[in-house]
PDB file of C-alpha atoms in Angstrom:
ATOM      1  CA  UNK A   1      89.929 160.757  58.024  1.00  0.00           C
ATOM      2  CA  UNK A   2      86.777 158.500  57.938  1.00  0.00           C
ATOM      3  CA  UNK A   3      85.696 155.254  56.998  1.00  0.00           C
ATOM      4  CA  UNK A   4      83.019 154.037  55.217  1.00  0.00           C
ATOM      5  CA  UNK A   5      80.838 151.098  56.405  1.00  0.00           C
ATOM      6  CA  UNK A   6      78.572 149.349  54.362  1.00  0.00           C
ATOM      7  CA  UNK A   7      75.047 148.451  55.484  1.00  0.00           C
ATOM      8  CA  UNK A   8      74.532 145.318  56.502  1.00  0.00           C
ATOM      9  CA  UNK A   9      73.200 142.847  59.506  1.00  0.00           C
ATOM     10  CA  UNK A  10      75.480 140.569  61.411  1.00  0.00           C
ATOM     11  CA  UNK A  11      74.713 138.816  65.277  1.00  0.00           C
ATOM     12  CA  UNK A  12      75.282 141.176  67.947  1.00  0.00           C
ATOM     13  CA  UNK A  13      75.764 138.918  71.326  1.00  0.00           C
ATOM     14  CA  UNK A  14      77.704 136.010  72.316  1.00  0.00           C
ATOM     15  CA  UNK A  15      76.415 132.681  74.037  1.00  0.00           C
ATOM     16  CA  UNK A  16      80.163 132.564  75.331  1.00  0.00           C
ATOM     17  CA  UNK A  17      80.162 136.072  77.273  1.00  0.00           C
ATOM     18  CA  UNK A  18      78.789 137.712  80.219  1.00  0.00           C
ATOM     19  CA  UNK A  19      75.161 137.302  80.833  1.00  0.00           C
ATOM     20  CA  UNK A  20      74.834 140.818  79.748  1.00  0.00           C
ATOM     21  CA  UNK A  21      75.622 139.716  75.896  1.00  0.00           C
ATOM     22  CA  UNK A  22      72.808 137.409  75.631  1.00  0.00           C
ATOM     23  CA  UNK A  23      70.615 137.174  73.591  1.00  0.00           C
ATOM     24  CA  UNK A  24      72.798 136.401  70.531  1.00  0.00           C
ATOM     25  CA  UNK A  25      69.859 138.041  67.566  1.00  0.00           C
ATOM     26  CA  UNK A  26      70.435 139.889  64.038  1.00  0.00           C
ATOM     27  CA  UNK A  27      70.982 143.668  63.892  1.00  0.00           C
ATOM     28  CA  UNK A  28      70.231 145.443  60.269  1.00  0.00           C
ATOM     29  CA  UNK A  29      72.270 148.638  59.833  1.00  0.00           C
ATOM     30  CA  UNK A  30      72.394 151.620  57.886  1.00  0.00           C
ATOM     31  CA  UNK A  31      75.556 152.607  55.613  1.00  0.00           C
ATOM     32  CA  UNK A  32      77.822 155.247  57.793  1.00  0.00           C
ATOM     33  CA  UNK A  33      80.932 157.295  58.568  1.00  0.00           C
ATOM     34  CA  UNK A  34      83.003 156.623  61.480  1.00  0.00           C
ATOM     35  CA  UNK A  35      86.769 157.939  62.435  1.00  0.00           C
ATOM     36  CA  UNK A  36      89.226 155.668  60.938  1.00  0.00           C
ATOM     37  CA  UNK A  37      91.407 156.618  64.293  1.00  0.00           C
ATOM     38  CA  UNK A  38      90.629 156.945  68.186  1.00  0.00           C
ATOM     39  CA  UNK A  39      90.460 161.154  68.371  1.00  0.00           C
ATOM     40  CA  UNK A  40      94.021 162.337  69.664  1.00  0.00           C
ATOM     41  CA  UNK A  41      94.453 164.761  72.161  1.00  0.00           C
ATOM     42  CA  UNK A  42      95.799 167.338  69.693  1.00  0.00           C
ATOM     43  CA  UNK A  43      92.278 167.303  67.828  1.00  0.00           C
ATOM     44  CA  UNK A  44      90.335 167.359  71.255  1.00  0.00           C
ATOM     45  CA  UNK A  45      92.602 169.869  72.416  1.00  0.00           C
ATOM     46  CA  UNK A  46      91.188 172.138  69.308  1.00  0.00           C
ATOM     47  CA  UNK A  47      87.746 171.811  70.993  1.00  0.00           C
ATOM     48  CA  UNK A  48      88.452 172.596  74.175  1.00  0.00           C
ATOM     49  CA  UNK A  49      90.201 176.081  72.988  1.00  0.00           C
ATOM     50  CA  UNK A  50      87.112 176.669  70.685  1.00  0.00           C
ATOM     51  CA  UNK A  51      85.437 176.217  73.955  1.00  0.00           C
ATOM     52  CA  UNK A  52      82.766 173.411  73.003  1.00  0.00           C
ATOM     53  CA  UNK A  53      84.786 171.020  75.134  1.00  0.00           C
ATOM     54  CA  UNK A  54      85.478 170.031  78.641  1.00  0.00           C
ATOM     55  CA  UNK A  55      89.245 169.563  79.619  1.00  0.00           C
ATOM     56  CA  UNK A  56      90.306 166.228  79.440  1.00  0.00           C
ATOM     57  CA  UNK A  57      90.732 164.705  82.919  1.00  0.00           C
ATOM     58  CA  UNK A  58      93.506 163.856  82.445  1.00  0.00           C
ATOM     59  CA  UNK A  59      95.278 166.722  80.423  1.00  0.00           C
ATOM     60  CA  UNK A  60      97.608 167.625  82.565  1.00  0.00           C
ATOM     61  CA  UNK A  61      99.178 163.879  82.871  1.00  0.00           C
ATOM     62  CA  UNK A  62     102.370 163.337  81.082  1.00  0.00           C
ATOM     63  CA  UNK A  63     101.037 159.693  80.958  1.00  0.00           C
ATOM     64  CA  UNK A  64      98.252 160.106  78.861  1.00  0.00           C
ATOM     65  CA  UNK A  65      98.499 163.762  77.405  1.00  0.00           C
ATOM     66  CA  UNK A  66     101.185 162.990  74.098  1.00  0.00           C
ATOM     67  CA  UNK A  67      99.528 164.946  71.085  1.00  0.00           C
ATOM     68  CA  UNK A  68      99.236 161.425  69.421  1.00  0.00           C
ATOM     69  CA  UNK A  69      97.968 159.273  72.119  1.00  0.00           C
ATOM     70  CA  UNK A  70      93.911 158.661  72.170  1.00  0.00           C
ATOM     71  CA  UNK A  71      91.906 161.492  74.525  1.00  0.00           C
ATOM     72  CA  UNK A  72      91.148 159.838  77.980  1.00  0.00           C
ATOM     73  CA  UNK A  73      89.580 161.126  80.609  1.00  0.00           C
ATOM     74  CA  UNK A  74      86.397 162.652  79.356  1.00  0.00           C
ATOM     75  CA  UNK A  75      82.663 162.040  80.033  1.00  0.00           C
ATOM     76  CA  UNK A  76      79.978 160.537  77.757  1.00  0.00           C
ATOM     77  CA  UNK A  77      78.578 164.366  77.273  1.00  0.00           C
ATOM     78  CA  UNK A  78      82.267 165.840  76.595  1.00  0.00           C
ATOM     79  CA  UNK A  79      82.582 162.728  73.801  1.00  0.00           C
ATOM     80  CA  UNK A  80      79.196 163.526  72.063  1.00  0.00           C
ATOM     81  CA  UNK A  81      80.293 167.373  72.513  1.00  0.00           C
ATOM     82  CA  UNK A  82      83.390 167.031  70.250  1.00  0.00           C
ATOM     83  CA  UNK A  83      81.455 164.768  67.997  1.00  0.00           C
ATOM     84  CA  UNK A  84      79.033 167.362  67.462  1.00  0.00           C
ATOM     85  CA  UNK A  85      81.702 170.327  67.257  1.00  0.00           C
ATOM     86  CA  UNK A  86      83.274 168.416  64.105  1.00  0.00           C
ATOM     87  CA  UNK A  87      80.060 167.503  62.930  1.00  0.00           C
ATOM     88  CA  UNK A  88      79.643 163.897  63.317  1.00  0.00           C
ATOM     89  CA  UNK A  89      77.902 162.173  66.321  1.00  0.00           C
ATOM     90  CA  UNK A  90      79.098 158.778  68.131  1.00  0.00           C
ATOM     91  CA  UNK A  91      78.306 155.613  66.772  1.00  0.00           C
ATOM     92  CA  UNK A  92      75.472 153.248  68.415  1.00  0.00           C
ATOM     93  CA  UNK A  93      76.823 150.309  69.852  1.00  0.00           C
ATOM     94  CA  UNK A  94      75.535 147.681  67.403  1.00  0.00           C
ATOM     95  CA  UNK A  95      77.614 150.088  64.420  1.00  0.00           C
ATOM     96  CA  UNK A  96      80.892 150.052  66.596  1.00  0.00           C
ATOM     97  CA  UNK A  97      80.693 146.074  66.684  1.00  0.00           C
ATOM     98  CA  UNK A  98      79.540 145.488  63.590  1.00  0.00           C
ATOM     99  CA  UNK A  99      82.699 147.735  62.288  1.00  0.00           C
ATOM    100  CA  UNK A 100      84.833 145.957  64.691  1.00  0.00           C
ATOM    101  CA  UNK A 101      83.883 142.846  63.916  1.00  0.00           C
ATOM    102  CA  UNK A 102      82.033 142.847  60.300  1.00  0.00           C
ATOM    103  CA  UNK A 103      79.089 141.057  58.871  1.00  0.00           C
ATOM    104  CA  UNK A 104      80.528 137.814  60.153  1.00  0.00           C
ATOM    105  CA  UNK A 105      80.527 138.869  64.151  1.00  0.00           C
ATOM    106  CA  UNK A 106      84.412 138.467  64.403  1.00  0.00           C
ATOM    107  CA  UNK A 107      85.333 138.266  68.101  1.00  0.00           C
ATOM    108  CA  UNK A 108      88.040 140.960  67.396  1.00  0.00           C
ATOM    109  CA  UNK A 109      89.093 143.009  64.120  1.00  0.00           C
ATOM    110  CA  UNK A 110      90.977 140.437  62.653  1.00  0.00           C
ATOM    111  CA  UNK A 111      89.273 137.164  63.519  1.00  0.00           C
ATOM    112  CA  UNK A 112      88.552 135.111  67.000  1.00  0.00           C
ATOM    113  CA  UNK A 113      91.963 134.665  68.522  1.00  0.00           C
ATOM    114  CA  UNK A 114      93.302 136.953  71.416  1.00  0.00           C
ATOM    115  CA  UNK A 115      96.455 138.070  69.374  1.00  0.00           C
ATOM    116  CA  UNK A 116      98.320 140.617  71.841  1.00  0.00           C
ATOM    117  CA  UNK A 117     100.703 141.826  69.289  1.00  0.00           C
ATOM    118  CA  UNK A 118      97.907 143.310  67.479  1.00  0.00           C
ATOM    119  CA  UNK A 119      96.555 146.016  70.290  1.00  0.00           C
ATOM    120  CA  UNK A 120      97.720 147.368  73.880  1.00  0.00           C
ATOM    121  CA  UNK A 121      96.347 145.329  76.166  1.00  0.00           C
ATOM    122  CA  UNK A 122      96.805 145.556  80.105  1.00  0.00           C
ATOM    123  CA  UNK A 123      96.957 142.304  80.701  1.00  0.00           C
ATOM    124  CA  UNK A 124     100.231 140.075  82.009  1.00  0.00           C
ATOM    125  CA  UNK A 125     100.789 138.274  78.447  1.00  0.00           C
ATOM    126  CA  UNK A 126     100.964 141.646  76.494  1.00  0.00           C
ATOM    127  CA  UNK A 127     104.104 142.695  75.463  1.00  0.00           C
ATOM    128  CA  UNK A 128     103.271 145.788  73.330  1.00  0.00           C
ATOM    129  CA  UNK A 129     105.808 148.136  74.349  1.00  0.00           C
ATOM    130  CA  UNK A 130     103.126 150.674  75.692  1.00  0.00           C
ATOM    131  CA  UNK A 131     102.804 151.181  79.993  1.00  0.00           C
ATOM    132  CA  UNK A 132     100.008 153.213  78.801  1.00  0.00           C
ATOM    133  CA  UNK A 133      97.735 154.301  75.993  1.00  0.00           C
ATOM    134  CA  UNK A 134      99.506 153.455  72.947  1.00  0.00           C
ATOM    135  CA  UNK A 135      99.484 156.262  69.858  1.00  0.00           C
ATOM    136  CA  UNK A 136      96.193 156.212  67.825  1.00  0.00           C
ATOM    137  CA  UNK A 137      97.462 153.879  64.675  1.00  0.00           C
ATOM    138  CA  UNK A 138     100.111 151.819  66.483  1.00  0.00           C
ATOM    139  CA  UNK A 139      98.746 148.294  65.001  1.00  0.00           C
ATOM    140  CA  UNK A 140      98.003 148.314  61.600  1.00  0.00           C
ATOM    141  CA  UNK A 141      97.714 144.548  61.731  1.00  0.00           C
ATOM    142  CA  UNK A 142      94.990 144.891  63.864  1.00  0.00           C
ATOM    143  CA  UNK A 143      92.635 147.007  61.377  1.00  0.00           C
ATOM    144  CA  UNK A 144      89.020 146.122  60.890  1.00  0.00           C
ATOM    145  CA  UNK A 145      87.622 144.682  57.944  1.00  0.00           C
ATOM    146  CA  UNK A 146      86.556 148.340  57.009  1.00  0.00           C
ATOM    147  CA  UNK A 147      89.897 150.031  57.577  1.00  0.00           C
ATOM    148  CA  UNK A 148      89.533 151.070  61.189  1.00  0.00           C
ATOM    149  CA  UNK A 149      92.270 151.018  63.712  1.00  0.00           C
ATOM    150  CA  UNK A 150      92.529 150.651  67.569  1.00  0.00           C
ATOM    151  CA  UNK A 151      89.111 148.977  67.362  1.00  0.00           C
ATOM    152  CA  UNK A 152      90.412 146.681  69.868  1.00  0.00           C
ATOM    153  CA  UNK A 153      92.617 147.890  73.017  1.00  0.00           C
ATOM    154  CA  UNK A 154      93.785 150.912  74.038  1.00  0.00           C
ATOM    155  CA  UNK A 155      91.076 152.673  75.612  1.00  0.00           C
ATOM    156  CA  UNK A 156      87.211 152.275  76.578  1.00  0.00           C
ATOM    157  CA  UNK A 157      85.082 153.681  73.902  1.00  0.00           C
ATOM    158  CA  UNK A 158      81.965 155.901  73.895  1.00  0.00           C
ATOM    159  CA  UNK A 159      79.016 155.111  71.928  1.00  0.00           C
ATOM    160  CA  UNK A 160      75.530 156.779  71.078  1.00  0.00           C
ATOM    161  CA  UNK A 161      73.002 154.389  73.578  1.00  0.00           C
ATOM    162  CA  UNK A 162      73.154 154.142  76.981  1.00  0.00           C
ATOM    163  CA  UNK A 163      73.905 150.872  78.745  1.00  0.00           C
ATOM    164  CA  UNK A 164      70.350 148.048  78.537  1.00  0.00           C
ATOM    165  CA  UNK A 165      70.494 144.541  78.222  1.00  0.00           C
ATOM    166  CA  UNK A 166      69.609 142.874  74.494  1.00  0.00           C
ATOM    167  CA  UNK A 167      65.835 142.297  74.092  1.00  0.00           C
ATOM    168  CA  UNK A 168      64.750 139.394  75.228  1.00  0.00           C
ATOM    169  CA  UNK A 169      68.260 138.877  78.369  1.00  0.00           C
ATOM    170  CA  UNK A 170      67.274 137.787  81.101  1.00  0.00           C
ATOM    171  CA  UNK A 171      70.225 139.466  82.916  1.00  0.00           C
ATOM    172  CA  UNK A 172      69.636 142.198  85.933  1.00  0.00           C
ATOM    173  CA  UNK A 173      72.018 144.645  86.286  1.00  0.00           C
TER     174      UNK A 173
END
């Protein structure tokens, strides 16, 4: 299942982050599609035994290998793989934030307050139930303003561009 989001602009960047997000400036996107859930290992596990996928690093890891619980453990190249096997592609960075976040740059999917009832988290404070990767879908309160969950949590996610400072940072990696 996929959502649809809008075109648009919104500010990508924060003067309150790392170095790295500076240059707070205005991105203008393009209408698109992108999965309304992380991908589970179930529908990764399809692509690997179609053999257009890597194994999952961790696939064998009773941890991180439920049918329902997001695919970890997998490279850029395996993630734009499976993207390509189902016939989609992975989204650029500025269209992941701007569908986290929406047109007004919200900090997380539903506003600018750390709320850790409303993703796993790792940190000390949370309390969400999950020692690990929680299932795809497991806070609903936390959906974007375009209907997309886990946007916020769980596990890293890949996206189309490779790692540069904004135009215009100053910062040196």
């Amino acid at each position: 299942l996929q959502v649809y989001v809008p075109a648009g602009e919104f500010e990508i960047g924060s003067e309150y982050g790392e170095n790295n997000e500076r240059p707070v400036h205005t991105v203008t996107l393009d209408g698109f599609w992108l999965d309304q859930i992380e991908v589970t290992n179930a529908q990764y596990r399809r692509c690997v035994e179609a053999g257009a996928c890597a194994v999952s690093g961790f696939a064998d890891d009773g941890r991180f290998n439920g049918p329902t619980q997001p695919v970890v453990g997998i490279s850029w190249h395996d993630a734009a793989a499976y993207c390509a096997w189902v016939g989609g592609r992975l989204p650029a960075e500025a269209e992941w934030e701007y569908a986290a976040g929406g047109p007004v740059g919200r900090r997380y999917p539903w506003g600018n307050t750390r709320m850790t009832n409303l993703a796993n988290c790792r940190e000390s404070d949370c309390a969400d139930g999950y020692a690990y990767t929680a299932l795809v879908g497991s806070f609903p309160q936390g959906t974007s303003w375009v209907g997309a969950l886990d946007m916020a949590g769980n596990v890293r996610e890949w996206t189309a561009d490779w790692y540069e400072a904004y135009p215009g940072s100053t910062y040196n990696s």
